[in-house]
Coordinates of C-alpha atoms and ligand atoms in Angstrom, one line a residue:
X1481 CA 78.3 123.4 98.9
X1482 CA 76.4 120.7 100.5
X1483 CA 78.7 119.4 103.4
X1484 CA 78.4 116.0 105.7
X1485 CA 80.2 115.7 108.6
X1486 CA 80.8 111.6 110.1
X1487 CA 81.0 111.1 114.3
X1488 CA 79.3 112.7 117.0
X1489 CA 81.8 113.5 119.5
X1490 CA 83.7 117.3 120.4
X1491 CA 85.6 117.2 117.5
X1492 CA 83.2 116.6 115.1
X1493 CA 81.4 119.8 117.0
X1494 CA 84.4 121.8 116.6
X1495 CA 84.6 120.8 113.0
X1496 CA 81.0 121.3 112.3
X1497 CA 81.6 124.7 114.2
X1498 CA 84.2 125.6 111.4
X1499 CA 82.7 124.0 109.0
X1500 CA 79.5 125.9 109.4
X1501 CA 82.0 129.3 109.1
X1502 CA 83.0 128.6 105.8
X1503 CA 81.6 130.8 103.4
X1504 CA 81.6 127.4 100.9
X1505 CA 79.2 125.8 103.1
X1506 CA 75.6 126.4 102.4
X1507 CA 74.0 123.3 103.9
X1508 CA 75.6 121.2 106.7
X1509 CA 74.3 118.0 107.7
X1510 CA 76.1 115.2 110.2
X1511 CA 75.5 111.9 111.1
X1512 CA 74.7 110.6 113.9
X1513 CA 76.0 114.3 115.3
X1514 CA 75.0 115.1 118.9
X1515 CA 73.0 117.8 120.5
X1516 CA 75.3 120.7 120.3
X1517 CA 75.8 120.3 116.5
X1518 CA 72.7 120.2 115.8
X1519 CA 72.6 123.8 116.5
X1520 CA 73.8 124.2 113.3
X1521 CA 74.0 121.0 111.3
X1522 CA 70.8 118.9 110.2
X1523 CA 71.3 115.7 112.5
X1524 CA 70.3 112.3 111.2
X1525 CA 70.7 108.8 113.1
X1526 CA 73.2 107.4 111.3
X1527 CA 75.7 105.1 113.0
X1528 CA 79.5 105.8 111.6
X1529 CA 79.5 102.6 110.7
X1530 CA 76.4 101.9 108.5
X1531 CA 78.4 102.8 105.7
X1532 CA 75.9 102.3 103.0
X1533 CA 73.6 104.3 104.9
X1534 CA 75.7 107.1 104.8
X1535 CA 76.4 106.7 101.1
X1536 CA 72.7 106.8 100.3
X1537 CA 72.4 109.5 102.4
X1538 CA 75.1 111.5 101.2
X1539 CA 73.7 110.9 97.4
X1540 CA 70.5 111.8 98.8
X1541 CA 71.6 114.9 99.7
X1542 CA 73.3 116.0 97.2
X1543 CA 76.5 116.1 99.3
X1544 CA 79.7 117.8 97.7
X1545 CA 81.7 117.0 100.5
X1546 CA 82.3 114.6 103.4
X1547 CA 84.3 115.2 106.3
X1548 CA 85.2 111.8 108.2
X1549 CA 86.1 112.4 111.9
X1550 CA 86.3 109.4 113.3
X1551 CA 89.0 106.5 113.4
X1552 CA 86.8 103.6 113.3
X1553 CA 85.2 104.8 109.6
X1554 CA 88.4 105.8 108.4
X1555 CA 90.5 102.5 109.2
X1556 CA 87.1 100.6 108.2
X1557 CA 87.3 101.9 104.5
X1558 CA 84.5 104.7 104.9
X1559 CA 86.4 106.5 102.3
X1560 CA 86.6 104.4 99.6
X1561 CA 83.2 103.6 99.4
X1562 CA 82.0 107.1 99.4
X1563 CA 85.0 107.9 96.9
X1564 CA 83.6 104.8 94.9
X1565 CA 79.9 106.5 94.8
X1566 CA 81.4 109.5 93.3
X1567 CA 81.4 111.3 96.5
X1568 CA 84.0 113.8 97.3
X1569 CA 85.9 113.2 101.2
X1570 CA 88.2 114.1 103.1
X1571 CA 90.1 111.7 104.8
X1572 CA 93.0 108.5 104.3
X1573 CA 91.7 105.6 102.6
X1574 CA 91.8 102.6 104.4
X1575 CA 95.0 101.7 103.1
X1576 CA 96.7 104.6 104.4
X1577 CA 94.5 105.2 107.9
X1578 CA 95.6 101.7 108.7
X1579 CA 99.0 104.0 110.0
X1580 CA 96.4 104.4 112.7
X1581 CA 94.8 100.8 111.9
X1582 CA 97.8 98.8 113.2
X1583 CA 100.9 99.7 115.4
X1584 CA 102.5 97.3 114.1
X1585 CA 102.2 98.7 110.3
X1586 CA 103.7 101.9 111.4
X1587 CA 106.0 100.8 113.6
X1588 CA 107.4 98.3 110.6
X1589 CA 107.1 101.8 108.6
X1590 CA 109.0 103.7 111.2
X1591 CA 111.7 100.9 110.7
X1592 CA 112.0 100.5 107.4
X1593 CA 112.2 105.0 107.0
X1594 CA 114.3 106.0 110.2
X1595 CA 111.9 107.4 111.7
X1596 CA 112.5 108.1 115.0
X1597 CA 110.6 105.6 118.0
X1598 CA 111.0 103.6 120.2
X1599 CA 112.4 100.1 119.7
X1600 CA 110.2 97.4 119.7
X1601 CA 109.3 94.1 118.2
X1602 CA 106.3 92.5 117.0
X1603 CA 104.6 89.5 117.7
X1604 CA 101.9 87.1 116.5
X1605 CA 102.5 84.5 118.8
X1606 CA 102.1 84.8 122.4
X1607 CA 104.5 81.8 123.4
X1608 CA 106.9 83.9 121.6
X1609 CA 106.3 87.4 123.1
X1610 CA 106.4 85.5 126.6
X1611 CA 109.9 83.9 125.6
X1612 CA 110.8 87.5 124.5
X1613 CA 110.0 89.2 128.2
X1614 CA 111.9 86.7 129.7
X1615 CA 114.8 88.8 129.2
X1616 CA 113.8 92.1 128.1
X1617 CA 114.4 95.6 130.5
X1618 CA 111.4 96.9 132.7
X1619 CA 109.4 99.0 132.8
X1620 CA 108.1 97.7 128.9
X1621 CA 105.1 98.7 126.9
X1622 CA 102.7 96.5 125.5
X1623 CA 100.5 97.2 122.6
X1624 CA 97.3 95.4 121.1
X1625 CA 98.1 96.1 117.2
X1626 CA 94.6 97.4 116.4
X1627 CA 91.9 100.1 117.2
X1628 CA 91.3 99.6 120.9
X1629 CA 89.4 102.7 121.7
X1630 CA 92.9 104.1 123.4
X1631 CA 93.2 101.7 125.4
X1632 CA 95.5 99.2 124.3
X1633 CA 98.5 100.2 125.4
X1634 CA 100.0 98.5 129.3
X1635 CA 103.0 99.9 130.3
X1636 CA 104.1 96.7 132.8
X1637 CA 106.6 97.3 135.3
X1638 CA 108.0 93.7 135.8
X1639 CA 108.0 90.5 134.3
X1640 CA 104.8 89.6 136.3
X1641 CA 102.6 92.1 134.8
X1642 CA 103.8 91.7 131.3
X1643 CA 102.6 88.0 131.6
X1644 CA 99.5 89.1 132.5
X1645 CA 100.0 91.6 130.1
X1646 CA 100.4 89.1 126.9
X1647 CA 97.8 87.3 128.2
X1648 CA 94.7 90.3 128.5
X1649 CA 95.8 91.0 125.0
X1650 CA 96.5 88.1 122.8
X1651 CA 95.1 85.1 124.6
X1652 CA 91.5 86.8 126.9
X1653 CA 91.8 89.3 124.4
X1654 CA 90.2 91.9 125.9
X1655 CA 91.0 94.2 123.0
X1656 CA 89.0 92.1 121.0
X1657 CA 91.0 90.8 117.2
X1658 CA 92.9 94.3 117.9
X1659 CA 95.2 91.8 119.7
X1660 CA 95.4 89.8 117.3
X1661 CA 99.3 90.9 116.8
X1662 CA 101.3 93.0 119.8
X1663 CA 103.8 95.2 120.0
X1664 CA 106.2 95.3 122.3
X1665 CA 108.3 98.1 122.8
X1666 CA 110.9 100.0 124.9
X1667 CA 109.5 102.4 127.5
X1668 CA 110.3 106.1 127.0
X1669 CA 110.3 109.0 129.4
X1670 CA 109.4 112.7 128.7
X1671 CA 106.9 115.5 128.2
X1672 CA 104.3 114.3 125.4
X1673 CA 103.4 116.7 122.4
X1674 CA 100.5 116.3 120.1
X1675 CA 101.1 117.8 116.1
X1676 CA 98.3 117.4 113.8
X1677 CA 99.0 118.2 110.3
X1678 CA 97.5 118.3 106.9
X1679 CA 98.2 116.0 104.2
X1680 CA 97.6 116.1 100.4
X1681 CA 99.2 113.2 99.6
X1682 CA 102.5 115.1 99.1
X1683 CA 102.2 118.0 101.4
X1684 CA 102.1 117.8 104.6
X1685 CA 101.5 121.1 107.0
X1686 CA 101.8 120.6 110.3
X1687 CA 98.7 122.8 113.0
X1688 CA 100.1 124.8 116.4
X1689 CA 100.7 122.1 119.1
X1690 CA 98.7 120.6 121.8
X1691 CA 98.9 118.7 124.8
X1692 CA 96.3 116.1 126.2
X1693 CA 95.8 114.7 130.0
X1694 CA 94.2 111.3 129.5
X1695 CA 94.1 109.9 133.6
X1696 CA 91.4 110.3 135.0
X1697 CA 92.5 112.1 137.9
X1698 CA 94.2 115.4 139.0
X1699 CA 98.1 114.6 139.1
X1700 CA 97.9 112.5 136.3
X1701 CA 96.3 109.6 138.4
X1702 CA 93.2 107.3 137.9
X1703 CA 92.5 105.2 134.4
X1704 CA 93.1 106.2 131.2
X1705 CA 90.2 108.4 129.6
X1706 CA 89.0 110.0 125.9
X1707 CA 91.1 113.0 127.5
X1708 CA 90.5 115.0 130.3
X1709 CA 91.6 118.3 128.8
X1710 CA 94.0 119.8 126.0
X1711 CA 95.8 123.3 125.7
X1712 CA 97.5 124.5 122.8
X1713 CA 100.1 125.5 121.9
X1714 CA 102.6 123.2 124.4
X1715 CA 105.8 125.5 125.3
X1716 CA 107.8 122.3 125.3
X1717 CA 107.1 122.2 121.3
X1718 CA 110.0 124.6 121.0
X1719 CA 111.9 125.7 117.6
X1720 CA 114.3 123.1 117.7
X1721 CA 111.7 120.8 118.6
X1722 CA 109.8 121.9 115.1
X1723 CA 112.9 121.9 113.2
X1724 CA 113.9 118.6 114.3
X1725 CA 110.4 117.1 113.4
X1726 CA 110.4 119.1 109.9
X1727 CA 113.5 117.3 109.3
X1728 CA 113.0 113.6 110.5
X1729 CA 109.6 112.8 111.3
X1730 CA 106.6 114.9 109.2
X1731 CA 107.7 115.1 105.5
X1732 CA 109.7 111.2 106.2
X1733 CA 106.0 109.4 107.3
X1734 CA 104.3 111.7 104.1
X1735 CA 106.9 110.1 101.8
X1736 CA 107.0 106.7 103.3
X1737 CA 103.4 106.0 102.8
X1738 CA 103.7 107.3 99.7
X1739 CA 106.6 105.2 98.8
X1740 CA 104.3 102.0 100.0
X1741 CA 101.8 103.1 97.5
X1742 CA 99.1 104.5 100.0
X1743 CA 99.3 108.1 99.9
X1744 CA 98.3 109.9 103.0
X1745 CA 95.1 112.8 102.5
X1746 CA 93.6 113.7 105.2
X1747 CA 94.5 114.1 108.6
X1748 CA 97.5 112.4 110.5
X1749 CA 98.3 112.9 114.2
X1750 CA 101.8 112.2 115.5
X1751 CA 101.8 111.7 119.4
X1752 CA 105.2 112.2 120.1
X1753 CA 107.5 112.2 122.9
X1754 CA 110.2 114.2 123.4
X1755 CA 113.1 112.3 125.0
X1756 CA 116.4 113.3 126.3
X1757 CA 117.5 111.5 122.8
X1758 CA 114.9 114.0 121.2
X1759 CA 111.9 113.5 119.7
X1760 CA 110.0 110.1 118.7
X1761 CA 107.1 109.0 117.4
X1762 CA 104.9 107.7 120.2
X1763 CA 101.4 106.4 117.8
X1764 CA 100.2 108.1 114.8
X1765 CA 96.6 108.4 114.4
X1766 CA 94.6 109.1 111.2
X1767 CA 92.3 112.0 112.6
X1768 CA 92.4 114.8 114.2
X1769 CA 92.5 114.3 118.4
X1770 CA 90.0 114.8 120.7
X1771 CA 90.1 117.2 122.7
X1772 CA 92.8 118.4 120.9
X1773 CA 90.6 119.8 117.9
X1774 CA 89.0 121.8 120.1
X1775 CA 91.9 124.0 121.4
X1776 CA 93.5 123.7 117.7
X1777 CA 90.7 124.6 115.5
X1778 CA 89.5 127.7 116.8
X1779 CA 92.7 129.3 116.9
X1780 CA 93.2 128.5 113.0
X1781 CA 92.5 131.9 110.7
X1782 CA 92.3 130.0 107.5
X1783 CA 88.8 128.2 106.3
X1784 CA 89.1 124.6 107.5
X1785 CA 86.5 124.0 104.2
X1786 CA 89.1 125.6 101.8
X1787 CA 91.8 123.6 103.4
X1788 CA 90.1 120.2 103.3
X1789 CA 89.4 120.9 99.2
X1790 CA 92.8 121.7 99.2
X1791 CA 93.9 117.9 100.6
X1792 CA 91.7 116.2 98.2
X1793 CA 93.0 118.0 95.5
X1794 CA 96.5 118.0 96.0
X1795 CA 96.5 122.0 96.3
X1796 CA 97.9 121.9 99.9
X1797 CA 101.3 123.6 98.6
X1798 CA 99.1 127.1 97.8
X1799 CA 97.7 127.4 101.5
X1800 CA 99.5 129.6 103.8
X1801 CA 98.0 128.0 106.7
X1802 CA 98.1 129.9 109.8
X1803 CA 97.6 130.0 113.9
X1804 CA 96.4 132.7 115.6
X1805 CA 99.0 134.4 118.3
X1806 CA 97.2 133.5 121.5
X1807 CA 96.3 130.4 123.2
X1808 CA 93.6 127.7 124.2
X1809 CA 92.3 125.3 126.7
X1810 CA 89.8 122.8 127.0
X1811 CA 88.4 121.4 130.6
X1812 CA 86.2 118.6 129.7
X1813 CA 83.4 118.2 132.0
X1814 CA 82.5 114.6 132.6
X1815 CA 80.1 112.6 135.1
X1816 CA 81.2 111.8 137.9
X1817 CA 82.4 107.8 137.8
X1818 CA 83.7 108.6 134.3
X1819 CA 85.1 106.3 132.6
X1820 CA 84.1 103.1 134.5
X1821 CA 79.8 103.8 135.5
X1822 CA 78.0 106.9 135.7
X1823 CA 74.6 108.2 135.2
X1824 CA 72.8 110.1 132.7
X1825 CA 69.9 112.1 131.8
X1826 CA 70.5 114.5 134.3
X1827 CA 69.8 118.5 133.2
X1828 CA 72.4 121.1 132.4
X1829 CA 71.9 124.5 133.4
X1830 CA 74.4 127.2 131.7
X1831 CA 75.2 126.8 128.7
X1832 CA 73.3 130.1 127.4
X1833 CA 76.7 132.0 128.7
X1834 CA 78.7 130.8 126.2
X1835 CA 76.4 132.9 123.6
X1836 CA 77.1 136.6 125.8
X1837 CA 81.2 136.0 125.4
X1838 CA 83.3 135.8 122.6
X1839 CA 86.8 133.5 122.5
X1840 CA 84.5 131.0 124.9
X1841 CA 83.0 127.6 123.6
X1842 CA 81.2 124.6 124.8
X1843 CA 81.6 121.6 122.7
X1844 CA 78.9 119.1 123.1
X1845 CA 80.3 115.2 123.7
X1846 CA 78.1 113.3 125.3
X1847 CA 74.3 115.3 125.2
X1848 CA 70.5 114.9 124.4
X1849 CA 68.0 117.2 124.0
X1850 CA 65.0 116.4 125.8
X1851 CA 62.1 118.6 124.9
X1852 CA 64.1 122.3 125.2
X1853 CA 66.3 120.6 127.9
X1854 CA 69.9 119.7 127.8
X1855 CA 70.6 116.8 129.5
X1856 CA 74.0 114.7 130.1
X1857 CA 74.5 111.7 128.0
X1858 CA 77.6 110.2 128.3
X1859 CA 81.3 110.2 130.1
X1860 CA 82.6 112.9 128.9
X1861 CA 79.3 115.7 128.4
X1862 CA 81.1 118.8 127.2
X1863 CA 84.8 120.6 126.2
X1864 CA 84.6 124.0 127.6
X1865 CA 87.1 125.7 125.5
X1866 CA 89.0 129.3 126.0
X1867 CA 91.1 131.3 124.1
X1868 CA 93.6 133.6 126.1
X1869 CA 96.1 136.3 125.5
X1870 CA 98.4 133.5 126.3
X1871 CA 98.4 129.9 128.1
X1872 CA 97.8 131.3 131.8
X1873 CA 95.0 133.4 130.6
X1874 CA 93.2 130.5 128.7
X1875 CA 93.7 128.5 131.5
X1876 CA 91.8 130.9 134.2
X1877 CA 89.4 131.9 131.0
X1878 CA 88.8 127.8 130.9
X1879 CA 88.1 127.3 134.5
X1880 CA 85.7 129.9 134.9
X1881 CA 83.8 129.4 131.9
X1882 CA 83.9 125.9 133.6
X1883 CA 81.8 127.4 136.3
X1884 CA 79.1 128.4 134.3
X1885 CA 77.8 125.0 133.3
X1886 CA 76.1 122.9 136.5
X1887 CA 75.1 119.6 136.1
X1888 CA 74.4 117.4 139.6
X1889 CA 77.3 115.1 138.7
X1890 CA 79.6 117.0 137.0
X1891 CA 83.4 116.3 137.2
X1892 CA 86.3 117.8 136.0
X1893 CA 90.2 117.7 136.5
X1894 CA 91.6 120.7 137.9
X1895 CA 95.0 120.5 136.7
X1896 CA 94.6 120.9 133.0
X1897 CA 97.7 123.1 131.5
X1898 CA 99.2 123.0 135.2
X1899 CA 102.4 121.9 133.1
X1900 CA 102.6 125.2 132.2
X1901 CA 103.9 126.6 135.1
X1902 CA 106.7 124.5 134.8
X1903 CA 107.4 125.5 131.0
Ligands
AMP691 P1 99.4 105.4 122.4 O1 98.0 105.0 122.2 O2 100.4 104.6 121.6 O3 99.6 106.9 122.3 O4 99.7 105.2 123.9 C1 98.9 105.8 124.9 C2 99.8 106.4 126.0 O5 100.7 105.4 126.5 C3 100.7 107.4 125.4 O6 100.1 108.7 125.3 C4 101.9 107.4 126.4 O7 101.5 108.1 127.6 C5 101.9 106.0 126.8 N1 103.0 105.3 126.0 C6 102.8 104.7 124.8 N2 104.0 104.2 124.3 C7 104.9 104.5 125.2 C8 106.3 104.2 125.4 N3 107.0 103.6 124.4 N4 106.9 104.7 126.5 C9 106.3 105.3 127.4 N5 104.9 105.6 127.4 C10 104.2 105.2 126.3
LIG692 N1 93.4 112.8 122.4 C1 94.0 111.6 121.8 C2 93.3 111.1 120.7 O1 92.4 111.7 120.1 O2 93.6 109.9 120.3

């Protein structure tokens, strides 16, 4: 098979790692891809968003099957317009990726299903969100409705900053039309858990867990990032945890979008926190995480091409999809100044160690090749990934393969997976 790959971050590496595994896969191509994947994808400079670009492209190439990784494509209707060229893909539609689309579609979906979140209400008109504040409980979370490259979300700890609050989203919106609508909702507290599943439109089979450290900083300080770093699996994702989420939340938001007449395929993400009241859906998204793909996918045995057909199909039911018994963690290296100014272009020296050891991988996120020369690109430059015997093991594996990449302005966080001491 001829297979495409969409995006050009870590995850799309990690996917064009497994999909390059496959024994389906005889040619791989990705667009716009990055350095790193074009180690063993053909690279072409398309934006994720030049959709009939990538159509012609895809027809071009004979294409069998297209892999979309990122959100913006998939809520934009990247999908349907490959589907409508006769092009097989996997990935929602746009009327089922708008789960990720708009928080306050799955938030009314969450409602209407009893799914477990938090409480919340919607609004279209600041005057009345202000009027709402005016007597709600602090701290409260405000949300710009649409894709807000993860950083919609103020959590505002009086009546002051949720002002200001309504007014960076709906009225400067800084967000862009994404705050268009807001959500307001109740604040939770708890240890967060990332599941991403599988979804055939029918069947939906959850992957091992993950957990992600978006600050910035060590201690959870600093601005929000991309993500800093992800292990997998989370200890806190216990059995009762899974059984709870079996029950309430996976197969419930599978049916419900179903019942709505947009069947999920593809990919869905369910953020979730796990509160003293137990689990609740924290933000679905329509794709798998970064950087949780990369601690997820490498521990998965089965062939991530076979599973994908599987989705499109409706086949999911026949795969016995399974985790290997061990452990990951990512460190993402970043510049230093990531995420507000940093520089680029500067040369990375290392990366030939990750050839010499097995269970060890370096995701490229933000690269360029100049000449035979790897050189940083962008916030966040690489996911060094390691497996372990278990969490504690991936975690010093992670660190020190960490080590083996120098770049003048490298930075990192050096409490990825500390929670798991405390698990
Ligand atoms: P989201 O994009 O909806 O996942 O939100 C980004 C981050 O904001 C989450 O990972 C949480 O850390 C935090 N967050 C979102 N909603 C809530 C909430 N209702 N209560 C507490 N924290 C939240
Ligand atoms: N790691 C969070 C996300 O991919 O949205």
């Amino acid at each position: 098979m001829n297979v495409l790959v969409v995006g050009s971050g870590g995850r799309e590496h990690v996917i064009c790692y497994c999909a390059a595994k496959s024994a389906k896969t005889d040619k791989l191509y990705c667009t716009p891809g990055n350095a790193g994947i074009a180690e063993y994808a053909e690279c072409e400079p398309i934006g994720a968003m030049e959709f009939d670009k990538i159509v012609a492209f895809a027809k071009e190439k004979e294409i069998d099957l297209v892999i979309v990784g990122m959100d913006d494509p998939l809520v934009g209707g990247l999908v349907d317009e490959l589907e409508a060229a006769g092009i097989r893909t996997f990935g929602p539609r746009k009327n089922a990726a708008i789960l990720e689309g708009s928080k306050a579609f799955s938030k009314d979906l969450m409602k209407k299903y009893h799914i477990p979140t938090a409480a919340y209400e919607n609004f279209t008109d600041p005057k009345e969100a202000l009027a709402y504040l005016e007597t709600a409980k602090f701290p409260i979370v405000l949300k710009a409705d649409g894709l807000a490259l993860g950083k919609g979300v103020l959590i505002c700890n009086d009546l002051e900053e949720a002002k200001e609050g309504v007014k960076t989203i709906m009225l400067d919106k800084k967000f862009g039309s994404a705050g268009n609508e807001m959500v307001i909702e109740e604040f939770m507290t708890g240890r967060e858990v990332s599941v991403l599943s599988f979804v055939d439109g029918n069947t939906i089979k959850t992957m091992t867990s993950a957990q992600d450290h978006k600050r910035a900083g060590d201690g959870d300080t600093g601005l929000n990032t991309g993500g800093m770093g992800t292990f997998s699996p989370s200890p806190f994702y216990t059995k009762e945890v899974d059984e709870f989420c079996e029950k309430y939340i996976y197969q419930a938001t599978v049916d419900a979008m179903k019942a709505e007449g947009r069947p999920f395929k593809g990919v869905i993400f369910f953020g979730l926190m796990l509160t003293e009241d137990g689990p609740k859906v924290l933000e679905y998204n329509a794709r798998f995480g970064d950087p949780e793909a990369q601690v997820v996918l490498p521990r998965m045995k089965n062939d991530l091409i076979e599973v994908a057909e599987a989705c499109i199909d409706g086949t999911l039911d026949q795969i016995d999809l399974q985790f290997e018994d061990n452990a990951a963690v990512c460190v993402v290296l970043a510049s230093e100044g990531y995420p507000v100014a940093y520089e680029k272009g500067i040369p990375i020296h290392g990366l030939e160690e990750f050839k010499k050891h097995e269970g060890y991988y370096c995701f490229h996120a933000g690269t360029k090749l100049e000449g035979e020369q790897y050189v940083t690109n962008g916030g966040r430059v690489l996911g060094i990934t390691a497996k372990g015997a278990n969490l504690m093991e991936a975690r010093a594996n992670a660190y020190a393969a960490a080590e083996w990449v120098r770049f003048d302005n490298k930075y990192m966080r050096h409490d990825i997976g500390k929670a798991i001491d405390e698990a």
